[in-house]
Amino acid sequence: MNSNDAGSGELERVYRGAGDAFAALFNEISKVIVGQNETVEHIVIAILCNGHALMESNPGLGKTLTVSTTAKTMDLDFSRIQCTPDLMPADITGTHIIEEKGGSKEFKFEPGPVFANIVLADEINRASPKTQSALLEAMQEKQVTVGNDTFLLDKPFFLLATQNPIEMEGTFPLPEAQLDRFLLKILLDYPSFDEEKEIVRRYTQYDEPQVKKVLDKRMVLQLQRLTRDMPIADDIKDRAIKIVMATRKWTDFIEYGASPRASIGLILAAKARALVNSRNFVSNEDIEAMAYPILRHRIILTFESERRGITPDQVIKEILGKVK
């Protein structure tokens, strides 16, 4: 890792200790979360990329616990927003309140739950479009605007939004422009029998598992920088771009393909995956592994594909097999 500034020595130390740090991080999280290794890895990758993630799963699979546990191990502030149709933008961003001080009254800004390092927006598709737009500014600009005032969010800032795929009544589906702002779409599945047995054992006894801090804000920011410094060969970078471009050409299955933001996201996520797995280079395996969460929410299938029950992941698998 090359760096010419005064902090190059510290970055070098962080890089050399990154493997042990990630091993300790995943070990701590596994004390609370049973299984879901890929899900946890994808959440960490999104944070390293300074991006956001959309998680889709049925209720009761530990989404909130996974995110809050990750925040604890990274020593990051965590907040949770339960999205409902009557949720207003001010409920998220905060609002000005009148405060009496020295016999006079003045306006004071009271920050909302979005002012945290890791924010869980539970069932985001239940929030109204107006509220979703407030989250969009926070996601894209890392700031919120209240009245005539603009407030910067603390770094790092990561939004994990969830949606329930089986209860769509009374929801406001996210527009494609907002979906594109999410770096990853993570699909969370039910645990296996052995995993569920272990979950029941851990959470039906008196003492629930606890975790300790492994990283801190400063180290997370340094790891974000190291992610962008990760080397990638030109042929692997070219393949990543060709995979994204193929989604725009496969008109038999895809009505609308992914934008150049997907190319940026795929290469960046592959870099983060290499760093998480203690490698100093990006491999084709990284590109293929990250193609699914990067692309599955960015491609729109044709009506005929949906009628036949074809899923985005199946189409992505076909593309990966054809683009060499």
PDB file of C-alpha atoms in Angstrom:
ATOM      1  CA  MET A   1       0.000   0.000   0.000  1.00  0.00           C
ATOM      2  CA  ASN A   2       1.533   3.277  -1.089  1.00  0.00           C
ATOM      3  CA  SER A   3       0.931   6.611   0.566  1.00  0.00           C
ATOM      4  CA  ASN A   4       3.081   9.753   0.471  1.00  0.00           C
ATOM      5  CA  ASP A   5       1.523  11.739   3.296  1.00  0.00           C
ATOM      6  CA  ALA A   6       2.554  12.023   6.940  1.00  0.00           C
ATOM      7  CA  GLY A   7       0.158   9.284   7.970  1.00  0.00           C
ATOM      8  CA  SER A   8       1.684   6.608   5.733  1.00  0.00           C
ATOM      9  CA  GLY A   9       3.389   4.878   8.666  1.00  0.00           C
ATOM     10  CA  GLU A  10       0.144   4.575  10.603  1.00  0.00           C
ATOM     11  CA  LEU A  11      -1.696   3.307   7.511  1.00  0.00           C
ATOM     12  CA  GLU A  12       1.030   0.716   7.046  1.00  0.00           C
ATOM     13  CA  ARG A  13       0.539  -0.501  10.633  1.00  0.00           C
ATOM     14  CA  VAL A  14      -3.230  -0.681  10.154  1.00  0.00           C
ATOM     15  CA  TYR A  15      -2.758  -2.632   6.923  1.00  0.00           C
ATOM     16  CA  ARG A  16      -0.406  -5.142   8.535  1.00  0.00           C
ATOM     17  CA  GLY A  17      -2.818  -5.671  11.407  1.00  0.00           C
ATOM     18  CA  ALA A  18      -5.956  -5.756   9.272  1.00  0.00           C
ATOM     19  CA  GLY A  19      -6.050  -9.551   8.965  1.00  0.00           C
ATOM     20  CA  ASP A  20      -5.978 -10.086  12.720  1.00  0.00           C
ATOM     21  CA  ALA A  21      -8.454  -7.238  13.247  1.00  0.00           C
ATOM     22  CA  PHE A  22     -11.010  -8.739  10.860  1.00  0.00           C
ATOM     23  CA  ALA A  23     -10.547 -12.212  12.347  1.00  0.00           C
ATOM     24  CA  ALA A  24     -11.193 -10.791  15.820  1.00  0.00           C
ATOM     25  CA  LEU A  25     -14.158  -8.783  14.510  1.00  0.00           C
ATOM     26  CA  PHE A  26     -15.897 -11.786  12.957  1.00  0.00           C
ATOM     27  CA  ASN A  27     -15.102 -13.900  16.019  1.00  0.00           C
ATOM     28  CA  GLU A  28     -16.778 -11.359  18.330  1.00  0.00           C
ATOM     29  CA  ILE A  29     -19.850 -11.061  16.093  1.00  0.00           C
ATOM     30  CA  SER A  30     -20.157 -14.855  15.950  1.00  0.00           C
ATOM     31  CA  LYS A  31     -20.574 -14.879  19.755  1.00  0.00           C
ATOM     32  CA  VAL A  32     -23.978 -13.264  19.196  1.00  0.00           C
ATOM     33  CA  ILE A  33     -24.926 -14.111  15.606  1.00  0.00           C
ATOM     34  CA  VAL A  34     -25.121 -17.787  14.639  1.00  0.00           C
ATOM     35  CA  GLY A  35     -24.214 -18.469  11.010  1.00  0.00           C
ATOM     36  CA  GLN A  36     -24.973 -15.681   8.509  1.00  0.00           C
ATOM     37  CA  ASN A  37     -21.230 -15.402   7.787  1.00  0.00           C
ATOM     38  CA  GLU A  38     -21.755 -14.059   4.279  1.00  0.00           C
ATOM     39  CA  THR A  39     -24.302 -11.510   5.512  1.00  0.00           C
ATOM     40  CA  VAL A  40     -21.904 -10.204   8.168  1.00  0.00           C
ATOM     41  CA  GLU A  41     -19.069 -10.070   5.627  1.00  0.00           C
ATOM     42  CA  HIS A  42     -21.233  -8.082   3.205  1.00  0.00           C
ATOM     43  CA  ILE A  43     -22.187  -5.583   5.915  1.00  0.00           C
ATOM     44  CA  VAL A  44     -18.508  -5.064   6.755  1.00  0.00           C
ATOM     45  CA  ILE A  45     -17.678  -4.717   3.048  1.00  0.00           C
ATOM     46  CA  ALA A  46     -20.350  -2.033   2.620  1.00  0.00           C
ATOM     47  CA  ILE A  47     -18.890  -0.096   5.572  1.00  0.00           C
ATOM     48  CA  LEU A  48     -15.355  -0.377   4.149  1.00  0.00           C
ATOM     49  CA  CYS A  49     -16.637   0.973   0.818  1.00  0.00           C
ATOM     50  CA  ASN A  50     -18.330   3.900   2.599  1.00  0.00           C
ATOM     51  CA  GLY A  51     -21.580   2.644   1.048  1.00  0.00           C
ATOM     52  CA  HIS A  52     -25.019   1.527   2.167  1.00  0.00           C
ATOM     53  CA  ALA A  53     -26.841  -1.789   2.074  1.00  0.00           C
ATOM     54  CA  LEU A  54     -30.411  -2.959   1.557  1.00  0.00           C
ATOM     55  CA  MET A  55     -31.294  -6.184   3.349  1.00  0.00           C
ATOM     56  CA  GLU A  56     -34.293  -8.260   2.340  1.00  0.00           C
ATOM     57  CA  SER A  57     -35.566 -11.035   4.573  1.00  0.00           C
ATOM     58  CA  ASN A  58     -38.555 -12.347   6.441  1.00  0.00           C
ATOM     59  CA  PRO A  59     -39.153 -11.110  10.019  1.00  0.00           C
ATOM     60  CA  GLY A  60     -37.312 -12.635  12.962  1.00  0.00           C
ATOM     61  CA  LEU A  61     -33.983 -13.444  11.324  1.00  0.00           C
ATOM     62  CA  GLY A  62     -31.863 -11.151  13.490  1.00  0.00           C
ATOM     63  CA  LYS A  63     -31.324  -8.146  11.207  1.00  0.00           C
ATOM     64  CA  THR A  64     -31.395  -5.589  14.000  1.00  0.00           C
ATOM     65  CA  LEU A  65     -29.222  -7.740  16.267  1.00  0.00           C
ATOM     66  CA  THR A  66     -26.651  -8.267  13.494  1.00  0.00           C
ATOM     67  CA  VAL A  67     -26.312  -4.556  12.758  1.00  0.00           C
ATOM     68  CA  SER A  68     -26.269  -3.423  16.408  1.00  0.00           C
ATOM     69  CA  THR A  69     -23.671  -6.085  17.242  1.00  0.00           C
ATOM     70  CA  THR A  70     -21.472  -4.943  14.346  1.00  0.00           C
ATOM     71  CA  ALA A  71     -21.732  -1.365  15.634  1.00  0.00           C
ATOM     72  CA  LYS A  72     -20.656  -2.442  19.128  1.00  0.00           C
ATOM     73  CA  THR A  73     -17.602  -4.326  17.878  1.00  0.00           C
ATOM     74  CA  MET A  74     -16.568  -1.255  15.844  1.00  0.00           C
ATOM     75  CA  ASP A  75     -17.341   1.175  18.708  1.00  0.00           C
ATOM     76  CA  LEU A  76     -19.730   3.123  16.457  1.00  0.00           C
ATOM     77  CA  ASP A  77     -22.917   4.953  17.430  1.00  0.00           C
ATOM     78  CA  PHE A  78     -26.023   2.983  16.441  1.00  0.00           C
ATOM     79  CA  SER A  79     -29.630   4.050  15.996  1.00  0.00           C
ATOM     80  CA  ARG A  80     -32.743   2.345  14.690  1.00  0.00           C
ATOM     81  CA  ILE A  81     -35.642   3.896  12.788  1.00  0.00           C
ATOM     82  CA  GLN A  82     -38.898   1.957  12.522  1.00  0.00           C
ATOM     83  CA  CYS A  83     -40.383   3.184   9.255  1.00  0.00           C
ATOM     84  CA  THR A  84     -44.170   3.633   9.140  1.00  0.00           C
ATOM     85  CA  PRO A  85     -46.472   5.486   6.701  1.00  0.00           C
ATOM     86  CA  ASP A  86     -46.963   8.357   9.182  1.00  0.00           C
ATOM     87  CA  LEU A  87     -43.219   8.843   9.783  1.00  0.00           C
ATOM     88  CA  MET A  88     -42.228  12.409   8.877  1.00  0.00           C
ATOM     89  CA  PRO A  89     -38.809  13.633   7.649  1.00  0.00           C
ATOM     90  CA  ALA A  90     -38.322  15.605  10.886  1.00  0.00           C
ATOM     91  CA  ASP A  91     -38.719  12.347  12.851  1.00  0.00           C
ATOM     92  CA  ILE A  92     -35.527  11.173  11.134  1.00  0.00           C
ATOM     93  CA  THR A  93     -33.442  14.286  10.601  1.00  0.00           C
ATOM     94  CA  GLY A  94     -34.406  16.203  13.738  1.00  0.00           C
ATOM     95  CA  THR A  95     -36.027  19.593  14.176  1.00  0.00           C
ATOM     96  CA  HIS A  96     -35.600  23.031  15.733  1.00  0.00           C
ATOM     97  CA  ILE A  97     -37.094  23.420  19.208  1.00  0.00           C
ATOM     98  CA  ILE A  98     -37.609  26.545  21.309  1.00  0.00           C
ATOM     99  CA  GLU A  99     -35.329  26.692  24.349  1.00  0.00           C
ATOM    100  CA  GLU A 100     -35.511  29.196  27.205  1.00  0.00           C
ATOM    101  CA  LYS A 101     -32.105  30.556  28.141  1.00  0.00           C
ATOM    102  CA  GLY A 102     -31.389  33.526  30.396  1.00  0.00           C
ATOM    103  CA  GLY A 103     -34.938  34.801  30.240  1.00  0.00           C
ATOM    104  CA  SER A 104     -34.998  34.738  26.441  1.00  0.00           C
ATOM    105  CA  LYS A 105     -36.128  32.142  23.962  1.00  0.00           C
ATOM    106  CA  GLU A 106     -34.056  30.832  21.085  1.00  0.00           C
ATOM    107  CA  PHE A 107     -34.234  28.049  18.534  1.00  0.00           C
ATOM    108  CA  LYS A 108     -32.038  25.024  19.111  1.00  0.00           C
ATOM    109  CA  PHE A 109     -31.556  22.112  16.715  1.00  0.00           C
ATOM    110  CA  GLU A 110     -32.383  18.717  18.216  1.00  0.00           C
ATOM    111  CA  PRO A 111     -30.690  16.010  16.085  1.00  0.00           C
ATOM    112  CA  GLY A 112     -32.759  13.009  14.973  1.00  0.00           C
ATOM    113  CA  PRO A 113     -31.764   9.334  14.854  1.00  0.00           C
ATOM    114  CA  VAL A 114     -30.006   9.739  11.488  1.00  0.00           C
ATOM    115  CA  PHE A 115     -27.139  11.393  13.406  1.00  0.00           C
ATOM    116  CA  ALA A 116     -25.351   8.139  14.155  1.00  0.00           C
ATOM    117  CA  ASN A 117     -22.537   6.176  12.530  1.00  0.00           C
ATOM    118  CA  ILE A 118     -24.689   3.136  11.753  1.00  0.00           C
ATOM    119  CA  VAL A 119     -28.404   3.653  11.135  1.00  0.00           C
ATOM    120  CA  LEU A 120     -30.888   0.816  10.682  1.00  0.00           C
ATOM    121  CA  ALA A 121     -33.968   1.896   8.710  1.00  0.00           C
ATOM    122  CA  ASP A 122     -36.333  -0.985   9.403  1.00  0.00           C
ATOM    123  CA  GLU A 123     -38.922  -1.685   6.673  1.00  0.00           C
ATOM    124  CA  ILE A 124     -37.901   1.347   4.657  1.00  0.00           C
ATOM    125  CA  ASN A 125     -40.573   0.664   2.035  1.00  0.00           C
ATOM    126  CA  ARG A 126     -43.250   1.501   4.632  1.00  0.00           C
ATOM    127  CA  ALA A 127     -42.029   5.103   4.841  1.00  0.00           C
ATOM    128  CA  SER A 128     -43.638   7.685   2.563  1.00  0.00           C
ATOM    129  CA  PRO A 129     -41.721   8.963  -0.491  1.00  0.00           C
ATOM    130  CA  LYS A 130     -41.202  12.303   1.298  1.00  0.00           C
ATOM    131  CA  THR A 131     -39.477  10.572   4.202  1.00  0.00           C
ATOM    132  CA  GLN A 132     -37.507   8.330   1.855  1.00  0.00           C
ATOM    133  CA  SER A 133     -36.182  11.456   0.120  1.00  0.00           C
ATOM    134  CA  ALA A 134     -34.844  12.745   3.458  1.00  0.00           C
ATOM    135  CA  LEU A 135     -32.920   9.497   3.855  1.00  0.00           C
ATOM    136  CA  LEU A 136     -31.696   9.831   0.261  1.00  0.00           C
ATOM    137  CA  GLU A 137     -29.937  13.128   1.028  1.00  0.00           C
ATOM    138  CA  ALA A 138     -28.257  11.574   4.059  1.00  0.00           C
ATOM    139  CA  MET A 139     -27.133   8.580   1.985  1.00  0.00           C
ATOM    140  CA  GLN A 140     -25.801  10.520  -0.978  1.00  0.00           C
ATOM    141  CA  GLU A 141     -24.538  13.785   0.503  1.00  0.00           C
ATOM    142  CA  LYS A 142     -23.754  12.595   4.057  1.00  0.00           C
ATOM    143  CA  GLN A 143     -25.695  15.599   5.341  1.00  0.00           C
ATOM    144  CA  VAL A 144     -29.244  16.646   6.233  1.00  0.00           C
ATOM    145  CA  THR A 145     -31.024  19.909   5.525  1.00  0.00           C
ATOM    146  CA  VAL A 146     -33.533  21.270   8.041  1.00  0.00           C
ATOM    147  CA  GLY A 147     -35.095  24.570   7.054  1.00  0.00           C
ATOM    148  CA  ASN A 148     -32.257  26.798   5.869  1.00  0.00           C
ATOM    149  CA  ASP A 149     -29.592  24.923   7.825  1.00  0.00           C
ATOM    150  CA  THR A 150     -27.403  22.067   6.635  1.00  0.00           C
ATOM    151  CA  PHE A 151     -25.786  19.663   9.110  1.00  0.00           C
ATOM    152  CA  LEU A 152     -22.952  17.290   8.228  1.00  0.00           C
ATOM    153  CA  LEU A 153     -23.181  13.706   9.472  1.00  0.00           C
ATOM    154  CA  ASP A 154     -20.403  12.150  11.495  1.00  0.00           C
ATOM    155  CA  LYS A 155     -17.965   9.854   9.687  1.00  0.00           C
ATOM    156  CA  PRO A 156     -18.221   6.994   9.044  1.00  0.00           C
ATOM    157  CA  PHE A 157     -21.915   6.968   8.125  1.00  0.00           C
ATOM    158  CA  PHE A 158     -23.615   3.737   7.072  1.00  0.00           C
ATOM    159  CA  LEU A 159     -27.306   3.125   6.426  1.00  0.00           C
ATOM    160  CA  LEU A 160     -28.704  -0.396   6.426  1.00  0.00           C
ATOM    161  CA  ALA A 161     -32.297  -0.506   5.237  1.00  0.00           C
ATOM    162  CA  THR A 162     -34.503  -3.581   5.465  1.00  0.00           C
ATOM    163  CA  GLN A 163     -37.631  -4.593   3.640  1.00  0.00           C
ATOM    164  CA  ASN A 164     -40.004  -7.499   4.046  1.00  0.00           C
ATOM    165  CA  PRO A 165     -40.666  -9.323   0.743  1.00  0.00           C
ATOM    166  CA  ILE A 166     -43.928 -10.976   1.835  1.00  0.00           C
ATOM    167  CA  GLU A 167     -45.998  -8.039   3.131  1.00  0.00           C
ATOM    168  CA  MET A 168     -46.296  -5.471   0.360  1.00  0.00           C
ATOM    169  CA  GLU A 169     -49.703  -3.988   1.180  1.00  0.00           C
ATOM    170  CA  GLY A 170     -49.538  -0.356   2.260  1.00  0.00           C
ATOM    171  CA  THR A 171     -45.906   0.013   1.200  1.00  0.00           C
ATOM    172  CA  PHE A 172     -44.128   2.528  -1.020  1.00  0.00           C
ATOM    173  CA  PRO A 173     -41.680   0.589  -3.232  1.00  0.00           C
ATOM    174  CA  LEU A 174     -38.294   2.268  -3.494  1.00  0.00           C
ATOM    175  CA  PRO A 175     -37.793   4.001  -6.855  1.00  0.00           C
ATOM    176  CA  GLU A 176     -34.960   2.740  -9.051  1.00  0.00           C
ATOM    177  CA  ALA A 177     -32.970   5.953  -8.477  1.00  0.00           C
ATOM    178  CA  GLN A 178     -32.957   5.314  -4.732  1.00  0.00           C
ATOM    179  CA  LEU A 179     -32.260   1.598  -5.080  1.00  0.00           C
ATOM    180  CA  ASP A 180     -29.182   2.517  -7.115  1.00  0.00           C
ATOM    181  CA  ARG A 181     -27.833   4.457  -4.111  1.00  0.00           C
ATOM    182  CA  PHE A 182     -27.502   1.210  -2.156  1.00  0.00           C
ATOM    183  CA  LEU A 183     -24.146  -0.392  -2.777  1.00  0.00           C
ATOM    184  CA  LEU A 184     -25.370  -3.899  -1.918  1.00  0.00           C
ATOM    185  CA  LYS A 185     -28.622  -5.786  -1.706  1.00  0.00           C
ATOM    186  CA  ILE A 186     -28.220  -8.584   0.829  1.00  0.00           C
ATOM    187  CA  LEU A 187     -30.605 -11.541   0.907  1.00  0.00           C
ATOM    188  CA  LEU A 188     -30.939 -13.148   4.337  1.00  0.00           C
ATOM    189  CA  ASP A 189     -32.176 -16.751   4.423  1.00  0.00           C
ATOM    190  CA  TYR A 190     -33.449 -18.991   7.216  1.00  0.00           C
ATOM    191  CA  PRO A 191     -30.826 -20.788   9.347  1.00  0.00           C
ATOM    192  CA  SER A 192     -30.117 -24.491   9.043  1.00  0.00           C
ATOM    193  CA  PHE A 193     -31.372 -26.950  11.673  1.00  0.00           C
ATOM    194  CA  ASP A 194     -28.054 -26.966  13.544  1.00  0.00           C
ATOM    195  CA  GLU A 195     -27.834 -23.168  13.439  1.00  0.00           C
ATOM    196  CA  GLU A 196     -31.379 -22.745  14.720  1.00  0.00           C
ATOM    197  CA  LYS A 197     -30.683 -25.270  17.488  1.00  0.00           C
ATOM    198  CA  GLU A 198     -27.669 -23.170  18.563  1.00  0.00           C
ATOM    199  CA  ILE A 199     -29.763 -19.968  18.412  1.00  0.00           C
ATOM    200  CA  VAL A 200     -32.357 -21.534  20.700  1.00  0.00           C
ATOM    201  CA  ARG A 201     -29.644 -22.721  23.119  1.00  0.00           C
ATOM    202  CA  ARG A 202     -28.004 -19.282  23.351  1.00  0.00           C
ATOM    203  CA  TYR A 203     -31.167 -17.273  23.784  1.00  0.00           C
ATOM    204  CA  THR A 204     -33.138 -19.488  26.185  1.00  0.00           C
ATOM    205  CA  GLN A 205     -30.624 -19.264  29.015  1.00  0.00           C
ATOM    206  CA  TYR A 206     -30.128 -16.539  31.597  1.00  0.00           C
ATOM    207  CA  ASP A 207     -26.876 -14.994  30.359  1.00  0.00           C
ATOM    208  CA  GLU A 208     -27.050 -13.727  26.790  1.00  0.00           C
ATOM    209  CA  PRO A 209     -23.760 -13.470  24.853  1.00  0.00           C
ATOM    210  CA  GLN A 210     -21.858 -10.167  24.943  1.00  0.00           C
ATOM    211  CA  VAL A 211     -19.221  -8.690  22.629  1.00  0.00           C
ATOM    212  CA  LYS A 212     -16.265  -6.361  23.126  1.00  0.00           C
ATOM    213  CA  LYS A 213     -14.874  -3.561  20.992  1.00  0.00           C
ATOM    214  CA  VAL A 214     -12.385  -4.634  18.311  1.00  0.00           C
ATOM    215  CA  LEU A 215     -12.102  -1.538  16.081  1.00  0.00           C
ATOM    216  CA  ASP A 216     -12.727   2.169  16.580  1.00  0.00           C
ATOM    217  CA  LYS A 217     -13.846   5.064  14.349  1.00  0.00           C
ATOM    218  CA  ARG A 218     -10.327   6.079  13.405  1.00  0.00           C
ATOM    219  CA  MET A 219      -9.351   2.575  12.357  1.00  0.00           C
ATOM    220  CA  VAL A 220     -12.578   2.139  10.349  1.00  0.00           C
ATOM    221  CA  LEU A 221     -11.804   5.344   8.427  1.00  0.00           C
ATOM    222  CA  GLN A 222      -8.251   4.138   7.778  1.00  0.00           C
ATOM    223  CA  LEU A 223      -9.540   0.774   6.539  1.00  0.00           C
ATOM    224  CA  GLN A 224     -11.879   2.640   4.186  1.00  0.00           C
ATOM    225  CA  ARG A 225      -8.858   4.399   2.735  1.00  0.00           C
ATOM    226  CA  LEU A 226      -6.886   1.159   2.456  1.00  0.00           C
ATOM    227  CA  THR A 227      -9.821  -0.383   0.575  1.00  0.00           C
ATOM    228  CA  ARG A 228      -9.495   2.215  -2.165  1.00  0.00           C
ATOM    229  CA  ASP A 229      -5.709   1.694  -2.284  1.00  0.00           C
ATOM    230  CA  MET A 230      -6.084  -2.045  -2.937  1.00  0.00           C
ATOM    231  CA  PRO A 231      -4.392  -2.951  -6.261  1.00  0.00           C
ATOM    232  CA  ILE A 232      -6.444  -4.491  -9.058  1.00  0.00           C
ATOM    233  CA  ALA A 233      -5.119  -5.841 -12.358  1.00  0.00           C
ATOM    234  CA  ASP A 234      -6.356  -4.217 -15.558  1.00  0.00           C
ATOM    235  CA  ASP A 235      -7.773  -7.470 -16.961  1.00  0.00           C
ATOM    236  CA  ILE A 236      -9.850  -8.049 -13.805  1.00  0.00           C
ATOM    237  CA  LYS A 237     -11.046  -4.438 -13.824  1.00  0.00           C
ATOM    238  CA  ASP A 238     -12.003  -4.807 -17.504  1.00  0.00           C
ATOM    239  CA  ARG A 239     -13.961  -7.977 -16.754  1.00  0.00           C
ATOM    240  CA  ALA A 240     -15.901  -6.236 -13.990  1.00  0.00           C
ATOM    241  CA  ILE A 241     -16.903  -3.457 -16.396  1.00  0.00           C
ATOM    242  CA  LYS A 242     -17.850  -5.977 -19.111  1.00  0.00           C
ATOM    243  CA  ILE A 243     -20.092  -7.825 -16.627  1.00  0.00           C
ATOM    244  CA  VAL A 244     -21.972  -4.624 -15.834  1.00  0.00           C
ATOM    245  CA  MET A 245     -22.215  -3.648 -19.507  1.00  0.00           C
ATOM    246  CA  ALA A 246     -23.579  -7.110 -20.334  1.00  0.00           C
ATOM    247  CA  THR A 247     -26.650  -6.340 -18.212  1.00  0.00           C
ATOM    248  CA  ARG A 248     -27.539  -3.590 -20.713  1.00  0.00           C
ATOM    249  CA  LYS A 249     -27.243  -5.904 -23.711  1.00  0.00           C
ATOM    250  CA  TRP A 250     -29.085  -9.015 -22.493  1.00  0.00           C
ATOM    251  CA  THR A 251     -32.475  -7.752 -23.647  1.00  0.00           C
ATOM    252  CA  ASP A 252     -33.980 -11.256 -23.744  1.00  0.00           C
ATOM    253  CA  PHE A 253     -34.002 -11.313 -19.949  1.00  0.00           C
ATOM    254  CA  ILE A 254     -33.249  -7.752 -18.786  1.00  0.00           C
ATOM    255  CA  GLU A 255     -35.364  -4.720 -19.608  1.00  0.00           C
ATOM    256  CA  TYR A 256     -33.057  -2.182 -17.935  1.00  0.00           C
ATOM    257  CA  GLY A 257     -29.418  -2.837 -17.056  1.00  0.00           C
ATOM    258  CA  ALA A 258     -27.098  -1.422 -14.421  1.00  0.00           C
ATOM    259  CA  SER A 259     -25.555   2.047 -14.518  1.00  0.00           C
ATOM    260  CA  PRO A 260     -21.829   2.949 -14.326  1.00  0.00           C
ATOM    261  CA  ARG A 261     -22.375   3.301 -10.567  1.00  0.00           C
ATOM    262  CA  ALA A 262     -22.555  -0.517 -10.558  1.00  0.00           C
ATOM    263  CA  SER A 263     -19.107  -0.748 -12.187  1.00  0.00           C
ATOM    264  CA  ILE A 264     -17.648   1.519  -9.507  1.00  0.00           C
ATOM    265  CA  GLY A 265     -19.422  -0.431  -6.781  1.00  0.00           C
ATOM    266  CA  LEU A 266     -18.358  -3.848  -8.107  1.00  0.00           C
ATOM    267  CA  ILE A 267     -14.679  -2.946  -8.253  1.00  0.00           C
ATOM    268  CA  LEU A 268     -14.745  -1.204  -4.871  1.00  0.00           C
ATOM    269  CA  ALA A 269     -16.618  -4.083  -3.185  1.00  0.00           C
ATOM    270  CA  ALA A 270     -14.169  -6.586  -4.697  1.00  0.00           C
ATOM    271  CA  LYS A 271     -11.299  -4.547  -3.228  1.00  0.00           C
ATOM    272  CA  ALA A 272     -12.964  -4.582   0.192  1.00  0.00           C
ATOM    273  CA  ARG A 273     -13.528  -8.346  -0.006  1.00  0.00           C
ATOM    274  CA  ALA A 274      -9.842  -8.872  -0.799  1.00  0.00           C
ATOM    275  CA  LEU A 275      -8.854  -6.758   2.220  1.00  0.00           C
ATOM    276  CA  VAL A 276     -11.282  -8.605   4.497  1.00  0.00           C
ATOM    277  CA  ASN A 277      -9.783 -11.911   3.343  1.00  0.00           C
ATOM    278  CA  SER A 278      -6.203 -10.730   4.026  1.00  0.00           C
ATOM    279  CA  ARG A 279      -5.110 -10.486   0.389  1.00  0.00           C
ATOM    280  CA  ASN A 280      -3.231  -7.610  -1.219  1.00  0.00           C
ATOM    281  CA  PHE A 281      -4.798  -8.063  -4.651  1.00  0.00           C
ATOM    282  CA  VAL A 282      -8.257  -8.451  -6.182  1.00  0.00           C
ATOM    283  CA  SER A 283      -9.086 -11.802  -7.793  1.00  0.00           C
ATOM    284  CA  ASN A 284     -11.755 -12.953 -10.225  1.00  0.00           C
ATOM    285  CA  GLU A 285     -13.346 -14.761  -7.273  1.00  0.00           C
ATOM    286  CA  ASP A 286     -13.893 -11.396  -5.569  1.00  0.00           C
ATOM    287  CA  ILE A 287     -15.578  -9.989  -8.680  1.00  0.00           C
ATOM    288  CA  GLU A 288     -17.883 -12.999  -9.064  1.00  0.00           C
ATOM    289  CA  ALA A 289     -18.788 -13.136  -5.355  1.00  0.00           C
ATOM    290  CA  MET A 290     -19.701  -9.446  -5.225  1.00  0.00           C
ATOM    291  CA  ALA A 291     -21.523  -9.344  -8.590  1.00  0.00           C
ATOM    292  CA  TYR A 292     -24.699 -10.764  -7.001  1.00  0.00           C
ATOM    293  CA  PRO A 293     -25.242  -8.214  -4.185  1.00  0.00           C
ATOM    294  CA  ILE A 294     -24.057  -5.370  -6.444  1.00  0.00           C
ATOM    295  CA  LEU A 295     -26.318  -6.147  -9.419  1.00  0.00           C
ATOM    296  CA  ARG A 296     -29.438  -7.915  -8.125  1.00  0.00           C
ATOM    297  CA  HIS A 297     -31.241  -4.657  -7.253  1.00  0.00           C
ATOM    298  CA  ARG A 298     -29.924  -2.719 -10.237  1.00  0.00           C
ATOM    299  CA  ILE A 299     -31.327  -4.825 -13.066  1.00  0.00           C
ATOM    300  CA  ILE A 300     -34.988  -4.884 -14.043  1.00  0.00           C
ATOM    301  CA  LEU A 301     -36.115  -8.141 -15.600  1.00  0.00           C
ATOM    302  CA  THR A 302     -38.475  -8.311 -18.541  1.00  0.00           C
ATOM    303  CA  PHE A 303     -42.095  -9.310 -17.991  1.00  0.00           C
ATOM    304  CA  GLU A 304     -41.436 -12.641 -19.719  1.00  0.00           C
ATOM    305  CA  SER A 305     -38.534 -13.409 -17.353  1.00  0.00           C
ATOM    306  CA  GLU A 306     -40.679 -12.682 -14.312  1.00  0.00           C
ATOM    307  CA  ARG A 307     -43.543 -14.739 -15.736  1.00  0.00           C
ATOM    308  CA  ARG A 308     -41.197 -17.705 -16.073  1.00  0.00           C
ATOM    309  CA  GLY A 309     -39.995 -17.278 -12.486  1.00  0.00           C
ATOM    310  CA  ILE A 310     -36.451 -16.291 -13.418  1.00  0.00           C
ATOM    311  CA  THR A 311     -34.635 -14.432 -10.636  1.00  0.00           C
ATOM    312  CA  PRO A 312     -32.002 -11.685 -10.954  1.00  0.00           C
ATOM    313  CA  ASP A 313     -29.407 -14.009  -9.382  1.00  0.00           C
ATOM    314  CA  GLN A 314     -30.017 -16.617 -12.097  1.00  0.00           C
ATOM    315  CA  VAL A 315     -29.470 -14.016 -14.803  1.00  0.00           C
ATOM    316  CA  ILE A 316     -26.302 -12.755 -13.077  1.00  0.00           C
ATOM    317  CA  LYS A 317     -24.973 -16.320 -12.917  1.00  0.00           C
ATOM    318  CA  GLU A 318     -25.547 -16.708 -16.675  1.00  0.00           C
ATOM    319  CA  ILE A 319     -23.731 -13.440 -17.364  1.00  0.00           C
ATOM    320  CA  LEU A 320     -20.749 -14.462 -15.196  1.00  0.00           C
ATOM    321  CA  GLY A 321     -20.508 -17.704 -17.159  1.00  0.00           C
ATOM    322  CA  LYS A 322     -20.444 -15.904 -20.490  1.00  0.00           C
ATOM    323  CA  VAL A 323     -18.196 -12.901 -19.694  1.00  0.00           C
ATOM    324  CA  LYS A 324     -14.631 -14.157 -19.351  1.00  0.00           C
TER     325      LYS A 324
END
